[in-house]
Short mmCIF file of C-alpha atoms in Angstrom, two decimals:
data_model
loop_
_atom_site.label_atom_id
_atom_site.label_comp_id
_atom_site.label_asym_id
_atom_site.label_seq_id
_atom_site.Cartn_x
_atom_site.Cartn_y
_atom_site.Cartn_z
CA UNK K 1 100.89 51.16 76.22
CA UNK K 2 102.11 49.82 72.91
CA UNK K 3 100.14 46.87 73.42
CA UNK K 4 97.40 47.95 74.63
CA UNK K 5 97.13 50.43 71.33
CA UNK K 6 98.13 47.32 68.66
CA UNK K 7 95.31 45.35 70.06
CA UNK K 8 92.58 48.38 69.94
CA UNK K 9 94.01 49.32 66.60
CA UNK K 10 94.00 45.39 65.39
CA UNK K 11 90.31 44.96 66.49
CA UNK K 12 89.19 48.35 64.57
CA UNK K 13 88.24 50.27 67.58
CA UNK K 14 90.53 53.18 66.09
CA UNK K 15 88.55 54.73 63.33
CA UNK K 16 87.63 58.10 61.71
CA UNK K 17 84.02 57.42 61.49
CA UNK K 18 81.99 60.64 63.37
CA UNK K 19 79.93 57.34 64.72
CA UNK K 20 83.10 55.81 66.70
CA UNK K 21 84.33 58.82 67.84
CA UNK K 22 82.61 58.70 71.58
CA UNK K 23 84.13 55.16 71.61
CA UNK K 24 87.17 56.20 70.55
CA UNK K 25 87.75 59.26 72.76
CA UNK K 26 86.54 57.11 75.67
CA UNK K 27 89.24 54.39 75.13
CA UNK K 28 91.56 57.18 73.89
CA UNK K 29 91.12 58.64 77.77
CA UNK K 30 91.67 56.00 79.67
CA UNK K 31 94.67 54.82 77.76
CA UNK K 32 96.33 58.36 77.45
CA UNK K 33 94.54 60.53 80.46
CA UNK K 34 93.56 63.08 77.89
CA UNK K 35 90.01 65.05 79.26
CA UNK K 36 86.81 63.64 78.20
CA UNK K 37 85.48 65.37 75.05
CA UNK K 38 83.00 68.37 75.73
CA UNK K 39 79.47 67.20 76.73
CA UNK K 40 76.43 67.70 73.93
CA UNK K 41 75.48 70.73 76.88
CA UNK K 42 78.80 72.49 76.16
CA UNK K 43 78.51 72.25 73.00
CA UNK K 44 75.26 73.73 72.54
CA UNK K 45 75.99 76.27 74.38
CA UNK K 46 79.17 77.39 72.83
CA UNK K 47 77.06 77.26 69.11
CA UNK K 48 73.98 79.48 70.80
CA UNK K 49 76.74 81.90 72.25
CA UNK K 50 78.45 81.40 68.36
CA UNK K 51 75.09 82.41 66.71
CA UNK K 52 74.37 85.38 68.74
CA UNK K 53 77.62 87.01 67.06
CA UNK K 54 76.65 85.76 63.82
CA UNK K 55 73.16 86.99 64.46
CA UNK K 56 74.17 90.34 65.85
CA UNK K 57 75.57 91.27 62.31
CA UNK K 58 72.43 90.57 60.41
CA UNK K 59 71.01 94.25 60.72
CA UNK K 60 67.12 94.47 60.62
CA UNK K 61 66.93 90.26 60.74
CA UNK K 62 69.08 90.28 63.88
CA UNK K 63 65.73 89.84 65.91
CA UNK K 64 63.78 87.48 63.94
CA UNK K 65 66.92 85.12 64.50
CA UNK K 66 67.79 85.79 67.87
CA UNK K 67 64.35 85.50 69.62
CA UNK K 68 65.03 81.37 69.53
CA UNK K 69 67.62 82.05 71.52
CA UNK K 70 65.37 82.51 74.75
CA UNK K 71 62.21 80.88 76.03
CA UNK K 72 58.94 82.85 75.59
CA UNK K 73 59.10 83.61 79.31
CA UNK K 74 62.83 84.23 79.51
CA UNK K 75 64.59 86.61 81.81
CA UNK K 76 67.94 88.29 81.61
CA UNK K 77 69.86 90.13 84.65
CA UNK K 78 72.62 92.15 83.35
CA UNK K 79 74.76 92.78 86.69
CA UNK K 80 77.53 95.48 87.26
CA UNK K 81 79.78 94.40 90.42
CA UNK K 82 76.86 92.40 91.96
CA UNK K 83 74.29 94.95 91.38
CA UNK K 84 71.36 94.42 88.79
CA UNK K 85 71.53 97.41 85.98
CA UNK K 86 69.20 96.01 83.66
CA UNK K 87 66.18 93.42 83.77
CA UNK K 88 64.15 92.35 80.80
CA UNK K 89 61.97 89.40 79.99
CA UNK K 90 59.77 87.62 77.24
CA UNK K 91 61.96 85.92 74.36
CA UNK K 92 61.00 88.57 71.37
CA UNK K 93 62.08 91.41 73.66
CA UNK K 94 65.32 89.47 74.61
CA UNK K 95 66.29 89.01 70.99
CA UNK K 96 65.72 92.78 70.31
CA UNK K 97 67.62 93.58 73.56
CA UNK K 98 70.68 91.40 72.53
CA UNK K 99 70.57 92.81 68.78
CA UNK K 100 70.69 96.10 70.54
CA UNK K 101 73.34 95.27 72.61
CA UNK K 102 75.76 93.35 70.36
CA UNK K 103 75.26 96.06 67.37
CA UNK K 104 75.56 99.26 69.50
CA UNK K 105 79.52 98.81 70.23
CA UNK K 106 81.97 99.57 67.40
CA UNK K 107 82.99 96.00 67.95
CA UNK K 108 81.69 93.23 69.69
CA UNK K 109 82.27 89.55 70.61
CA UNK K 110 80.33 86.87 71.54
CA UNK K 111 82.68 84.29 72.67
CA UNK K 112 82.86 81.69 75.19
CA UNK K 113 86.21 81.68 77.50
CA UNK K 114 84.92 79.21 79.75
CA UNK K 115 81.84 77.26 80.03
CA UNK K 116 80.74 74.32 82.82
CA UNK K 117 77.02 72.55 82.65
CA UNK K 118 75.49 70.85 85.89
CA UNK K 119 71.69 70.11 85.98
CA UNK K 120 70.34 73.04 83.41
CA UNK K 121 72.75 75.66 84.91
CA UNK K 122 75.55 76.82 82.65
CA UNK K 123 78.17 79.29 84.29
CA UNK K 124 81.29 80.26 83.16
CA UNK K 125 82.48 84.03 81.38
CA UNK K 126 81.94 85.54 78.15
CA UNK K 127 84.89 86.83 76.49
CA UNK K 128 85.53 90.58 76.66
CA UNK K 129 84.72 93.20 73.13
CA UNK K 130 87.37 93.71 71.00
CA UNK K 131 86.37 98.05 70.94
CA UNK K 132 83.35 98.69 73.51
CA UNK K 133 82.84 102.39 72.17
CA UNK K 134 79.42 103.09 72.45
CA UNK K 135 78.17 100.01 74.40
CA UNK K 136 74.63 99.82 74.99
CA UNK K 137 74.82 100.53 79.03
CA UNK K 138 77.22 103.19 78.06
CA UNK K 139 79.96 102.00 80.58
CA UNK K 140 83.43 103.54 80.17
CA UNK K 141 84.72 101.32 77.31
CA UNK K 142 87.72 99.82 79.01
CA UNK K 143 85.44 98.02 81.06
CA UNK K 144 83.93 96.05 78.46
CA UNK K 145 87.37 95.53 76.91
CA UNK K 146 89.55 94.04 79.51
CA UNK K 147 86.58 91.91 81.77
CA UNK K 148 85.26 88.93 80.98
CA UNK K 149 81.38 89.10 81.37
CA UNK K 150 80.66 85.90 83.52
CA UNK K 151 77.45 84.62 83.53
CA UNK K 152 74.97 81.90 85.44
CA UNK K 153 72.43 80.68 83.18
CA UNK K 154 69.62 78.27 83.33
CA UNK K 155 68.25 76.67 80.16
CA UNK K 156 67.77 73.48 78.45
CA UNK K 157 68.02 71.86 75.16
CA UNK K 158 65.18 71.82 72.72
CA UNK K 159 63.89 68.45 70.81
CA UNK K 160 66.75 69.69 67.77
CA UNK K 161 69.66 70.16 70.83
CA UNK K 162 69.64 73.48 70.41
CA UNK K 163 70.64 75.49 73.38
CA UNK K 164 67.53 77.82 75.01
CA UNK K 165 67.97 79.98 77.92
CA UNK K 166 65.53 80.33 80.26
CA UNK K 167 66.84 83.18 82.94
CA UNK K 168 70.17 84.88 81.97
CA UNK K 169 72.35 86.70 84.85
CA UNK K 170 75.42 87.98 82.48
CA UNK K 171 77.37 89.89 84.76
CA UNK K 172 80.17 92.70 85.04
CA UNK K 173 82.21 91.09 88.37
CA UNK K 174 80.64 87.90 90.40
CA UNK K 175 77.02 87.28 89.65
CA UNK K 176 74.96 88.06 92.69
CA UNK K 177 72.87 85.21 92.14
CA UNK K 178 72.37 81.45 94.25
CA UNK K 179 72.16 78.72 92.44
CA UNK K 180 72.75 74.64 93.50
CA UNK K 181 76.08 73.07 91.77
CA UNK K 182 75.72 68.98 92.86
CA UNK K 183 78.39 68.34 90.08
CA UNK K 184 82.11 68.02 90.83
CA UNK K 185 84.88 69.10 88.43
#
């Protein structure tokens, strides 16, 4: 193992250059069995989620910034234990909805606990809210504070590499939606 590492180092394969990161990561994974770096789709989705948290704190500027997170014809379905309790559509309307949903609780959170991507579908779980008092659907706060919000979201990366959602199922409990998942873990 030391011989391989020394050979790679002597040939300049392990540099700090950002352009070399993919090559270095691939070689490192082959040598040491480390997991591969996250895909561009997963990184873009995590950034999309992070921005939702940032934009929700912008008050009246929230909707203007948030509407770009959904396509013009996008739809969101919020499910509670398999039953749709909220359905909304349209990029601008969804921007309003998300701002309201993240501004209403005392302390919301836009974090990703787990996400995976396959052929334009992202699935996983958002983190719980730290303090869900005054939440938009008026659920008992403990439900949103102790449980992840599962999701299945169809979307795409735009020309700038930013994630844009087309159809969003966000759920407490399992999402009641059928979708193909031909990718292997």
